[in-house]
Short mmCIF file of C-alpha atoms (C1' of nucleotides) in Angstrom, two decimals:
data_model
loop_
_atom_site.label_atom_id
_atom_site.label_comp_id
_atom_site.label_asym_id
_atom_site.label_seq_id
_atom_site.Cartn_x
_atom_site.Cartn_y
_atom_site.Cartn_z
CA MET W 1 125.60 82.92 104.15
CA ALA W 2 127.91 84.93 102.36
CA ALA W 3 128.91 81.77 100.30
CA PRO W 4 126.31 80.94 97.28
CA ASP W 5 126.02 77.66 95.36
CA PRO W 6 129.51 76.02 94.94
CA PRO W 7 129.89 75.28 98.77
CA PRO W 8 133.53 76.90 99.93
CA ALA W 9 136.61 74.13 99.65
CA PRO W 10 137.80 76.61 102.41
CA GLN W 11 141.38 77.16 99.66
CA ARG W 12 140.93 76.15 96.14
CA ARG W 13 143.53 76.23 93.77
CA GLY W 14 143.71 79.32 91.27
CA ARG W 15 142.23 83.01 91.64
CA PRO W 16 140.18 83.61 94.32
CA ARG W 17 136.53 84.75 94.36
CA SER W 18 136.12 88.69 94.64
CA VAL W 19 135.07 89.04 98.08
CA ALA W 20 134.21 92.64 97.17
CA ALA W 21 132.98 92.07 94.34
CA ASP W 22 130.18 89.83 96.42
CA ARG W 23 129.86 92.91 98.44
CA ALA W 24 129.07 94.91 96.14
CA ILE W 25 126.28 92.77 94.45
CA LEU W 26 124.39 92.59 97.45
CA ALA W 27 124.39 95.95 97.66
CA ALA W 28 123.70 96.44 94.36
CA THR W 29 120.43 94.35 94.82
CA ARG W 30 118.92 96.11 97.94
CA ALA W 31 120.05 99.31 96.21
CA ALA W 32 118.52 98.53 92.69
CA LEU W 33 115.01 96.96 95.09
CA VAL W 34 114.15 99.92 96.65
CA GLU W 35 114.34 102.05 93.80
CA VAL W 36 112.69 99.82 90.33
CA GLY W 37 111.00 97.00 92.49
CA TRP W 38 110.83 93.28 92.82
CA SER W 39 109.27 93.21 89.02
CA ARG W 40 111.17 95.04 87.67
CA LEU W 41 114.78 94.44 89.34
CA THR W 42 117.05 92.75 85.84
CA MET W 43 120.21 91.07 86.57
CA SER W 44 121.87 93.77 83.79
CA GLU W 45 120.69 96.52 86.18
CA ILE W 46 122.62 94.82 89.25
CA ALA W 47 125.86 94.71 87.26
CA LEU W 48 125.47 97.72 85.89
CA ARG W 49 125.44 99.39 89.52
CA ALA W 50 127.97 96.95 91.35
CA GLY W 51 130.30 97.91 88.62
CA VAL W 52 130.17 94.01 87.63
CA ALA W 53 130.00 91.96 84.54
CA LYS W 54 126.74 90.35 83.80
CA THR W 55 128.40 87.11 83.18
CA THR W 56 129.46 87.42 86.99
CA LEU W 57 126.21 87.43 88.86
CA TYR W 58 125.38 84.02 86.79
CA ARG W 59 128.50 81.83 88.13
CA ARG W 60 127.44 82.61 91.57
CA TRP W 61 123.75 82.01 91.67
CA ALA W 62 121.20 80.49 89.22
CA ALA W 63 118.41 82.90 90.59
CA LYS W 64 117.05 86.34 90.90
CA SER W 65 115.45 85.24 93.85
CA GLU W 66 118.34 83.42 95.01
CA LEU W 67 120.80 86.28 94.47
CA VAL W 68 117.75 88.73 96.96
CA VAL W 69 117.24 85.95 99.44
CA ASP W 70 120.88 86.45 100.60
CA ALA W 71 120.40 90.18 99.90
CA VAL W 72 118.41 90.63 102.17
CA ALA W 73 119.36 87.98 104.97
CA VAL W 74 122.10 89.88 106.82
CA LEU W 75 119.19 92.67 107.03
CA PHE W 76 117.33 90.71 109.86
CA ASP W 77 120.48 89.81 111.50
CA GLU W 78 120.12 93.76 113.20
CA LEU W 79 117.44 92.50 114.97
CA GLU W 80 117.95 92.13 118.78
CA LEU W 81 116.03 91.47 122.47
CA PRO W 82 117.60 93.58 124.88
CA ASP W 83 116.79 93.16 128.33
CA ARG W 84 113.29 95.58 129.32
CA GLY W 85 113.03 93.50 132.31
CA CYS W 86 109.57 92.26 132.19
CA LEU W 87 107.82 90.26 129.40
CA ARG W 88 104.90 92.49 128.61
CA ALA W 89 108.11 95.27 127.23
CA ASP W 90 110.27 92.82 125.95
CA VAL W 91 107.40 92.03 123.38
CA GLU W 92 106.15 95.59 123.07
CA GLY W 93 110.04 95.39 121.99
CA VAL W 94 110.79 93.02 119.56
CA VAL W 95 107.46 93.98 118.21
CA ILE W 96 108.50 97.60 117.15
CA SER W 97 112.13 97.04 116.35
CA PHE W 98 110.90 94.01 113.59
CA ALA W 99 108.34 96.52 111.98
CA ALA W 100 111.06 99.22 111.62
CA LEU W 101 113.28 96.58 109.59
CA LEU W 102 109.89 96.00 108.10
CA ARG W 103 109.18 99.44 107.41
CA ARG W 104 112.38 99.60 105.38
CA PRO W 105 111.60 99.59 101.53
CA GLU W 106 114.88 97.72 100.56
CA THR W 107 113.08 94.76 103.65
CA LYS W 108 109.56 94.69 102.75
CA THR W 109 110.01 93.82 98.94
CA ALA W 110 112.15 91.69 98.93
CA LEU W 111 111.07 89.38 101.44
CA MET W 112 107.82 89.13 99.84
CA ALA W 113 108.94 88.75 96.47
CA VAL W 114 111.16 86.06 97.47
CA LEU W 115 108.62 84.73 99.38
CA ALA W 116 106.34 84.88 96.54
CA GLU W 117 108.99 83.32 94.12
CA SER W 118 109.13 79.77 97.21
CA THR W 119 105.35 79.27 97.05
CA THR W 120 106.28 77.61 93.31
CA ASP W 121 109.53 76.72 93.87
CA ARG W 122 110.83 73.81 97.22
CA ALA W 123 114.34 74.66 97.25
CA LEU W 124 114.26 78.69 97.73
CA ARG W 125 111.77 77.93 100.77
CA ALA W 126 114.45 76.12 102.22
CA ARG W 127 116.74 78.51 101.56
CA ILE W 128 114.63 81.35 103.33
CA ARG W 129 114.09 78.84 106.51
CA GLU W 130 117.77 78.63 106.84
CA ALA W 131 118.84 82.21 105.80
CA ILE W 132 116.24 83.93 107.58
CA VAL W 133 112.59 82.70 109.43
CA ASP W 134 114.95 80.17 111.86
CA ARG W 135 117.70 82.44 113.01
CA GLN W 136 114.97 84.61 114.36
CA LYS W 137 113.72 82.00 116.66
CA ARG W 138 116.72 82.93 118.92
CA LEU W 139 114.65 85.69 120.17
CA VAL W 140 111.46 83.86 120.92
CA LEU W 141 113.59 81.12 122.53
CA ASP W 142 116.17 84.31 124.52
CA GLY W 143 112.72 86.03 125.52
CA ARG W 144 111.17 83.16 126.81
CA SER W 145 114.34 81.39 129.03
CA ARG W 146 113.80 85.28 130.22
CA ALA W 147 110.60 85.14 131.10
CA GLN W 148 110.68 82.01 132.87
CA GLN W 149 113.79 83.01 135.41
CA ARG W 150 111.81 85.77 136.29
CA GLY W 151 108.76 83.22 136.61
CA GLU W 152 106.45 85.19 134.47
CA LEU W 153 106.20 81.70 132.48
CA PRO W 154 105.79 78.08 133.33
CA PRO W 155 109.14 76.06 133.32
CA ASP W 156 109.82 73.75 130.41
CA PRO W 157 107.91 70.90 129.97
CA PRO W 158 109.25 67.02 130.15
CA ASP W 159 108.97 66.38 125.81
CA PRO W 160 111.44 68.72 124.51
CA ALA W 161 109.10 68.52 121.67
CA GLU W 162 106.13 70.27 122.70
CA THR W 163 108.24 73.21 123.85
CA ALA W 164 109.46 72.80 120.37
CA ARG W 165 106.56 73.40 119.27
CA VAL W 166 105.46 76.15 121.59
CA VAL W 167 107.86 77.83 120.39
CA ASP W 168 107.40 77.82 116.65
CA LEU W 169 103.40 78.93 117.25
CA ILE W 170 104.55 81.64 118.80
CA PHE W 171 107.37 82.64 116.42
CA ASP W 172 104.56 82.39 114.49
CA VAL W 173 101.88 84.46 115.80
CA ILE W 174 104.33 87.29 116.97
CA ALA W 175 105.93 87.51 113.61
CA GLY W 176 103.05 86.89 111.61
CA ALA W 177 100.93 89.61 113.27
CA VAL W 178 103.67 92.22 112.65
CA VAL W 179 104.32 91.19 109.19
CA HIS W 180 99.65 91.00 108.23
CA ARG W 181 99.93 94.66 110.04
CA SER W 182 102.15 96.38 108.14
CA LEU W 183 102.41 95.26 105.20
CA VAL W 184 98.88 93.45 104.41
CA SER W 185 96.73 95.55 106.18
CA ASP W 186 99.27 98.47 105.52
CA CYS W 187 98.66 100.17 108.94
CA PRO W 188 101.41 101.35 111.23
CA VAL W 189 103.32 99.16 113.73
CA ASP W 190 102.86 102.10 116.57
CA GLU W 191 103.04 102.08 120.14
CA THR W 192 99.78 101.96 120.80
CA TRP W 193 99.30 98.46 118.22
CA ALA W 194 101.85 97.08 119.89
CA ARG W 195 100.56 97.70 123.67
CA GLN W 196 97.35 96.38 122.52
CA PHE W 197 99.29 93.32 121.17
CA ALA W 198 101.05 91.96 124.01
CA THR W 199 97.92 93.08 126.23
CA LEU W 200 96.52 90.19 124.03
CA LEU W 201 99.88 87.99 123.59
CA LEU W 202 99.92 87.37 127.39
CA GLU W 203 96.03 87.81 128.89
CA GLY W 204 94.31 86.20 125.97
CA LEU W 205 91.10 87.82 123.92
CA GLY W 206 88.83 88.58 127.00
CA ALA W 207 92.02 90.74 128.01
CA ALA W 208 92.28 92.59 124.48
CA SER W 209 88.49 93.37 124.43
CA THR W 210 87.90 95.13 127.04
CA SER W 211 88.74 99.61 126.44
CA ALA W 212 90.94 99.33 129.65
CA ARG W 213 94.21 100.41 129.58
CA PRO W 214 96.47 97.62 131.75
CA GLN W 215 97.86 100.20 134.55
CA SER W 216 101.77 99.27 133.98
CA GLU W 217 102.96 96.26 134.82
CA GLN W 218 100.16 95.60 137.94
CA ALA W 219 98.40 93.85 135.20
CA GLN W 220 100.23 90.81 134.59
CA PRO W 221 98.86 87.50 134.66
CA ASP W 222 97.55 86.39 137.94
CA THR W 223 99.05 82.52 138.14
CA PHE W 224 102.65 83.41 138.17
CA MET F 1 85.13 92.74 91.53
CA ALA F 2 84.08 91.81 88.11
CA ALA F 3 84.22 95.36 87.32
CA PRO F 4 88.21 96.70 85.95
CA ASP F 5 89.10 99.83 84.54
CA PRO F 6 86.09 102.39 83.22
CA PRO F 7 83.67 101.92 86.45
CA PRO F 8 80.90 100.91 83.78
CA ALA F 9 78.73 103.49 82.85
CA PRO F 10 75.62 100.84 82.90
CA GLN F 11 74.72 100.70 79.39
CA ARG F 12 76.59 102.61 77.45
CA ARG F 13 76.69 102.22 73.66
CA GLY F 14 77.94 100.26 70.93
CA ARG F 15 79.34 96.57 72.20
CA PRO F 16 79.47 95.26 75.10
CA ARG F 17 81.72 94.02 77.48
CA SER F 18 81.58 90.50 76.61
CA VAL F 19 81.21 88.54 80.46
CA ALA F 20 81.95 85.45 78.92
CA ALA F 21 85.82 86.96 78.17
CA ASP F 22 85.54 87.70 81.56
CA ARG F 23 85.10 84.70 83.20
CA ALA F 24 87.35 82.84 80.80
CA ILE F 25 90.10 85.21 81.40
CA LEU F 26 90.32 85.11 85.42
CA ALA F 27 89.72 81.33 85.58
CA ALA F 28 92.77 81.19 82.54
CA THR F 29 94.65 82.74 84.57
CA ARG F 30 94.08 80.85 87.46
CA ALA F 31 94.36 78.02 86.10
CA ALA F 32 97.88 79.50 84.15
CA LEU F 33 99.21 80.74 87.96
CA VAL F 34 99.23 76.58 89.08
CA GLU F 35 101.10 75.43 86.33
CA VAL F 36 103.89 77.99 85.93
CA GLY F 37 104.11 79.59 89.43
CA TRP F 38 103.98 84.61 88.88
CA SER F 39 107.79 84.78 87.74
CA ARG F 40 106.93 82.72 84.61
CA LEU F 41 103.45 84.12 84.42
CA THR F 42 103.17 85.62 80.79
CA MET F 43 100.47 87.35 78.88
CA SER F 44 100.18 85.18 76.36
CA GLU F 45 99.50 82.58 78.08
CA ILE F 46 96.19 83.93 79.84
CA ALA F 47 95.27 84.87 76.17
CA LEU F 48 95.89 81.34 74.80
CA ARG F 49 94.07 79.58 76.84
CA ALA F 50 90.73 82.17 77.48
CA GLY F 51 90.59 81.61 73.96
CA VAL F 52 91.25 85.65 73.69
CA ALA F 53 93.47 87.97 72.13
CA LYS F 54 96.57 89.02 74.05
CA THR F 55 95.24 93.02 73.38
CA THR F 56 91.91 92.21 74.65
CA LEU F 57 94.14 91.79 77.63
CA TYR F 58 95.29 94.95 77.81
CA ARG F 59 91.96 96.82 76.96
CA ARG F 60 90.22 95.45 80.02
CA TRP F 61 93.77 95.64 83.13
CA ALA F 62 96.84 97.51 82.81
CA ALA F 63 98.95 95.35 85.11
CA LYS F 64 99.25 91.78 85.39
CA SER F 65 98.96 91.82 89.31
CA GLU F 66 96.01 93.69 89.13
CA LEU F 67 94.73 90.97 86.60
CA VAL F 68 95.44 88.42 89.16
CA VAL F 69 94.57 90.52 92.46
CA ASP F 70 90.36 89.93 90.40
CA ALA F 71 91.50 86.44 89.20
CA VAL F 72 91.79 85.80 93.18
CA ALA F 73 89.49 87.91 95.31
CA VAL F 74 86.32 85.49 94.91
CA LEU F 75 88.36 82.29 96.35
CA PHE F 76 88.22 84.34 99.69
CA ASP F 77 84.12 85.31 99.27
CA GLU F 78 84.39 80.71 100.00
CA LEU F 79 85.22 81.97 103.80
CA GLU F 80 82.51 80.90 106.10
CA LEU F 81 82.02 81.31 109.53
CA PRO F 82 79.21 78.54 110.89
CA ASP F 83 78.51 78.52 114.48
CA ARG F 84 80.51 76.26 116.12
CA GLY F 85 79.02 76.46 119.45
CA CYS F 86 81.31 78.13 121.20
CA LEU F 87 84.33 80.83 120.54
CA ARG F 88 87.26 78.39 120.74
CA ALA F 89 85.41 76.24 118.23
CA ASP F 90 84.79 79.10 116.02
CA VAL F 91 88.23 79.91 116.42
CA GLU F 92 89.93 76.76 115.80
CA GLY F 93 87.74 75.98 112.35
CA VAL F 94 88.03 79.35 110.82
CA VAL F 95 91.74 78.47 111.25
CA ILE F 96 91.42 75.49 109.46
CA SER F 97 89.29 76.25 106.94
CA PHE F 98 91.33 79.65 106.09
CA ALA F 99 94.34 77.08 105.97
CA ALA F 100 92.17 75.46 103.90
CA LEU F 101 92.30 77.95 101.46
CA LEU F 102 96.20 79.08 101.69
CA ARG F 103 96.62 75.26 100.85
CA ARG F 104 95.40 75.56 96.81
CA PRO F 105 98.49 76.54 94.96
CA GLU F 106 96.44 79.08 92.86
CA THR F 107 95.55 80.76 95.78
CA LYS F 108 99.05 81.19 97.44
CA THR F 109 101.21 82.12 94.72
CA ALA F 110 98.74 84.64 93.30
CA LEU F 111 98.03 85.93 97.08
CA MET F 112 101.91 86.14 97.30
CA ALA F 113 102.63 87.43 94.44
CA VAL F 114 99.64 90.91 94.31
CA LEU F 115 101.31 91.43 98.08
CA ALA F 116 104.58 91.60 96.63
CA GLU F 117 104.25 93.83 93.52
CA SER F 118 102.38 96.05 96.29
CA THR F 119 105.36 97.29 98.54
CA THR F 120 106.65 99.29 95.76
CA ASP F 121 102.70 100.31 94.49
CA ARG F 122 100.62 102.33 96.25
CA ALA F 123 97.59 101.73 93.82
CA LEU F 124 97.46 97.98 94.06
CA ARG F 125 97.42 97.93 98.23
CA ALA F 126 94.17 99.83 98.24
CA ARG F 127 92.82 97.17 95.17
CA ILE F 128 94.18 94.55 97.51
CA ARG F 129 92.62 96.16 100.54
CA GLU F 130 89.85 96.65 99.33
CA ALA F 131 89.15 93.00 96.86
CA ILE F 132 90.45 90.75 99.38
CA VAL F 133 91.48 92.15 103.08
CA ASP F 134 88.84 94.33 104.19
CA ARG F 135 86.09 91.85 102.77
CA GLN F 136 87.80 89.25 105.71
CA LYS F 137 86.91 91.37 108.51
CA ARG F 138 82.92 90.11 108.41
CA LEU F 139 84.18 86.50 109.68
CA VAL F 140 85.85 88.50 112.63
CA LEU F 141 82.61 90.70 113.19
CA ASP F 142 80.93 87.65 112.96
CA GLY F 143 82.73 85.66 115.24
CA ARG F 144 82.58 87.97 118.00
CA SER F 145 78.94 88.91 118.02
CA ARG F 146 77.79 85.84 118.46
CA ALA F 147 80.68 85.45 121.16
CA GLN F 148 79.51 88.56 122.87
CA GLN F 149 76.05 87.08 122.68
CA ARG F 150 77.19 83.86 124.59
CA GLY F 151 78.93 86.02 127.38
CA GLU F 152 82.09 84.62 126.67
CA LEU F 153 83.87 88.53 125.73
CA PRO F 154 82.79 91.73 127.14
CA PRO F 155 80.54 93.78 125.29
CA ASP F 156 81.82 96.60 122.88
CA PRO F 157 83.78 99.58 124.76
CA PRO F 158 81.53 102.78 123.83
CA ASP F 159 84.37 104.33 122.05
CA PRO F 160 83.90 102.23 118.42
CA ALA F 161 86.89 103.42 117.21
CA GLU F 162 88.74 101.32 120.27
CA THR F 163 86.29 98.30 118.60
CA ALA F 164 87.70 98.57 115.30
CA ARG F 165 91.32 99.14 116.73
CA VAL F 166 90.20 95.82 118.35
CA VAL F 167 89.19 93.64 115.75
CA ASP F 168 91.49 95.09 113.19
CA LEU F 169 94.37 93.50 115.84
CA ILE F 170 92.31 89.95 116.09
CA PHE F 171 92.15 89.93 112.55
CA ASP F 172 96.20 90.68 111.77
CA VAL F 173 96.95 88.21 114.66
CA ILE F 174 94.85 85.15 113.02
CA ALA F 175 95.45 85.97 109.52
CA GLY F 176 98.95 87.11 109.68
CA ALA F 177 99.24 83.82 111.98
CA VAL F 178 97.94 81.01 109.62
CA VAL F 179 99.83 82.99 106.61
CA HIS F 180 103.19 82.14 108.67
CA ARG F 181 102.68 79.48 109.36
CA SER F 182 101.91 78.22 106.22
CA LEU F 183 103.38 80.52 103.78
CA VAL F 184 106.38 81.27 105.56
CA SER F 185 107.49 78.47 108.50
CA ASP F 186 106.27 75.58 105.95
CA CYS F 187 104.46 74.20 108.22
CA PRO F 188 100.95 72.44 107.93
CA VAL F 189 98.46 73.62 109.75
CA ASP F 190 96.54 70.96 111.93
CA GLU F 191 94.12 70.23 114.23
CA THR F 192 96.52 70.13 117.08
CA TRP F 193 98.21 73.61 116.04
CA ALA F 194 94.84 75.07 115.48
CA ARG F 195 93.73 74.01 118.48
CA GLN F 196 96.99 75.26 119.79
CA PHE F 197 96.63 78.84 118.79
CA ALA F 198 93.23 78.48 120.07
CA THR F 199 94.71 78.21 123.36
CA LEU F 200 97.31 80.84 122.90
CA LEU F 201 94.14 83.42 121.20
CA LEU F 202 91.99 82.82 124.25
CA GLU F 203 93.90 82.37 127.03
CA GLY F 204 97.41 84.09 126.05
CA LEU F 205 101.02 82.78 126.57
CA GLY F 206 100.96 81.55 130.24
CA ALA F 207 98.61 78.90 129.45
CA ALA F 208 99.56 77.99 125.56
CA SER F 209 102.85 77.26 127.54
CA THR F 210 101.72 74.20 129.92
CA SER F 211 102.20 71.05 127.95
CA ALA F 212 98.25 70.34 129.78
CA ARG F 213 96.38 70.14 126.77
CA PRO F 214 92.47 71.88 127.92
CA GLN F 215 89.97 69.45 128.69
CA SER F 216 87.31 70.02 126.39
CA GLU F 217 85.85 73.25 126.36
CA GLN F 218 86.23 73.38 130.37
CA ALA F 219 88.97 75.96 129.88
CA GLN F 220 87.26 78.85 128.74
CA PRO F 221 88.62 82.08 130.69
CA ASP F 222 86.82 81.93 134.43
CA THR F 223 86.43 86.22 133.95
CA PHE F 224 82.70 84.82 131.16
"C1'" DC C 1 160.00 81.62 87.64
"C1'" DA C 2 157.20 78.91 85.26
"C1'" DA C 3 153.04 76.39 84.78
"C1'" DG C 4 148.26 75.23 85.67
"C1'" DT C 5 143.50 77.37 87.66
"C1'" DT C 6 140.27 79.87 88.70
"C1'" DA C 7 138.01 83.77 88.16
"C1'" DC C 8 136.93 88.02 85.68
"C1'" DG C 9 135.35 91.85 82.12
"C1'" DC C 10 133.32 92.05 77.33
"C1'" DT C 11 130.85 91.01 73.44
"C1'" DA C 12 127.82 88.52 70.56
"C1'" DC C 13 124.11 86.35 70.44
"C1'" DG C 14 119.04 83.83 69.68
"C1'" DG C 15 115.07 83.49 71.92
"C1'" DC C 16 110.99 85.27 74.32
"C1'" DT C 17 108.15 88.63 76.16
"C1'" DC C 18 106.47 92.72 76.45
"C1'" DG C 19 102.87 96.79 75.50
"C1'" DT C 20 101.54 99.53 71.55
"C1'" DA C 21 99.16 99.98 66.49
"C1'" DG C 22 96.29 99.18 62.94
"C1'" DC C 23 93.02 96.77 60.82
"C1'" DG C 24 88.20 94.54 59.15
"C1'" DG C 25 84.72 92.75 61.08
"C1'" DA C 26 80.93 91.97 65.68
"C1'" DA C 27 77.45 93.17 67.98
"C1'" DT C 28 74.95 96.53 70.23
"C1'" DG C 29 72.03 101.18 70.60
"C1'" DA C 30 69.49 105.31 68.42
"C1'" DT D 1 70.69 102.69 58.45
"C1'" DC D 2 74.75 105.18 61.27
"C1'" DA D 3 77.57 105.53 64.96
"C1'" DT D 4 79.59 103.27 68.74
"C1'" DT D 5 82.09 100.19 71.07
"C1'" DC D 6 84.03 95.70 71.64
"C1'" DC D 7 86.62 91.53 69.96
"C1'" DG D 8 90.08 89.05 67.26
"C1'" DC D 9 94.54 89.19 64.79
"C1'" DT D 10 98.94 90.54 62.81
"C1'" DA D 11 103.18 92.96 62.73
"C1'" DC D 12 106.41 95.64 65.30
"C1'" DG D 13 110.54 98.42 68.00
"C1'" DA D 14 111.82 97.55 72.61
"C1'" DG D 15 114.01 94.89 76.81
"C1'" DC D 16 115.19 91.22 79.26
"C1'" DC D 17 117.54 86.81 79.47
"C1'" DG D 18 120.63 83.28 79.77
"C1'" DT D 19 125.01 81.28 77.86
"C1'" DA D 20 128.89 81.46 74.37
"C1'" DG D 21 133.35 82.05 73.67
"C1'" DC D 22 137.85 85.28 73.56
"C1'" DG D 23 141.47 87.30 76.21
"C1'" DT D 24 143.72 88.81 80.49
"C1'" DA D 25 143.75 88.93 85.68
"C1'" DA D 26 145.07 86.95 90.45
"C1'" DC D 27 146.21 82.88 92.35
"C1'" DT D 28 148.38 78.16 93.99
"C1'" DT D 29 152.03 75.09 92.98
"C1'" DG D 30 156.09 72.43 91.54
#
DNA sequence: CAAGTTACGCTACGGCTCGTAGCGGAATGA
DNA sequence: TCATTCCGCTACGAGCCGTAGCGTAACTTG
């Protein structure tokens, strides 16, 4: 991720780019984003905070949006999926921790900003996918294979393309629901919501529509 | 929706505001948004296209983002939920038509742009909720009560607050998944995906993980 | 060590958009 | 007719954009 425009010729000649400046710029970008928001985020402001000349920014990033993608991508790598013992608990856990990440001002502001720009910029879309989205699918893969080992989910179908479709679907449903709940509906993703969402995801609409709370772990699908 | 800043004293004295100008401005906003995208959308450009003085824009809308909210809100009212006979078909239908709406350039660009701005603007968040989000929950309410009449879903729980929670949850899951799939993952929402998503929503993770396609309507949850 | 190469900080610039102010005129109600 | 409100037009200071040019700093190669 760290390497912006010219994919690094690992050791070129001449003065190397300052990695300290890189770090300072990305940190300054996150900080400025928190305070002023996307639309009032200026390159001059970032350069000032980073203690760097404005020209240095333009030498490394062609557009504000690309800079912001790199500035935020690292935040998403914090997400982990510790084994909580059963599929339901794993789902609730990842929902809670993803929501916590989205609650941080720099995360949500930057994420939505670059997504907005990406609707009219194909290259930026690709960059977002590589730097942020695709890397989080590991969470789904982990949780899924764990659940399969426990016997909570059927094994992979013979066609690997089918497996990929299912993983993508699950990822879109989980990530989409959390993002929509917290950033669009603007409601908190608390434990109650996570529990209800996990019920819906595991057992479907019928189960989620009953007021009865599933008692502890007893309510796993009986198909397995 | 139509009335921007001063909530209309229905008949004041003096020259009334031109509703034709209102329409022209909102249409010009959508058109300009398609061509230049959010970040290069300028008030001068909108005014020029609408055949209106720039000052007129500022007399009615305080910020670009508020103007865009109003410009796009009407597009979402096109969504309908015709009775397709069963819950599964209704879900697939609304997913497809919502995705078609999001495929239109002015819709996706504007929606993501105002959402991005809203992360640092509480008033704008409220405006979005009123003008766009909350009005679409009617779709969930309709589909849900229909499914209840068909016996596909259990009746409402006694606590109305619980019902509201469930409706909100379903809305976030459906809308979030479609938005995430089409705008973040940048993949098409086609009939295959809609069918797979509906299976997941109706029957849960276990059913969606099998490669076997549910044959026609036979695969409804057997709890009802 | 010297030469060659690359990155850096600084300054300055034209071009553009922003949001506001002030004016004369147009459209309505009293 | 008069008061009121909106409109279109012009003009303006302010701020940011992205680039160019300069002298200097850091590092590689011979």
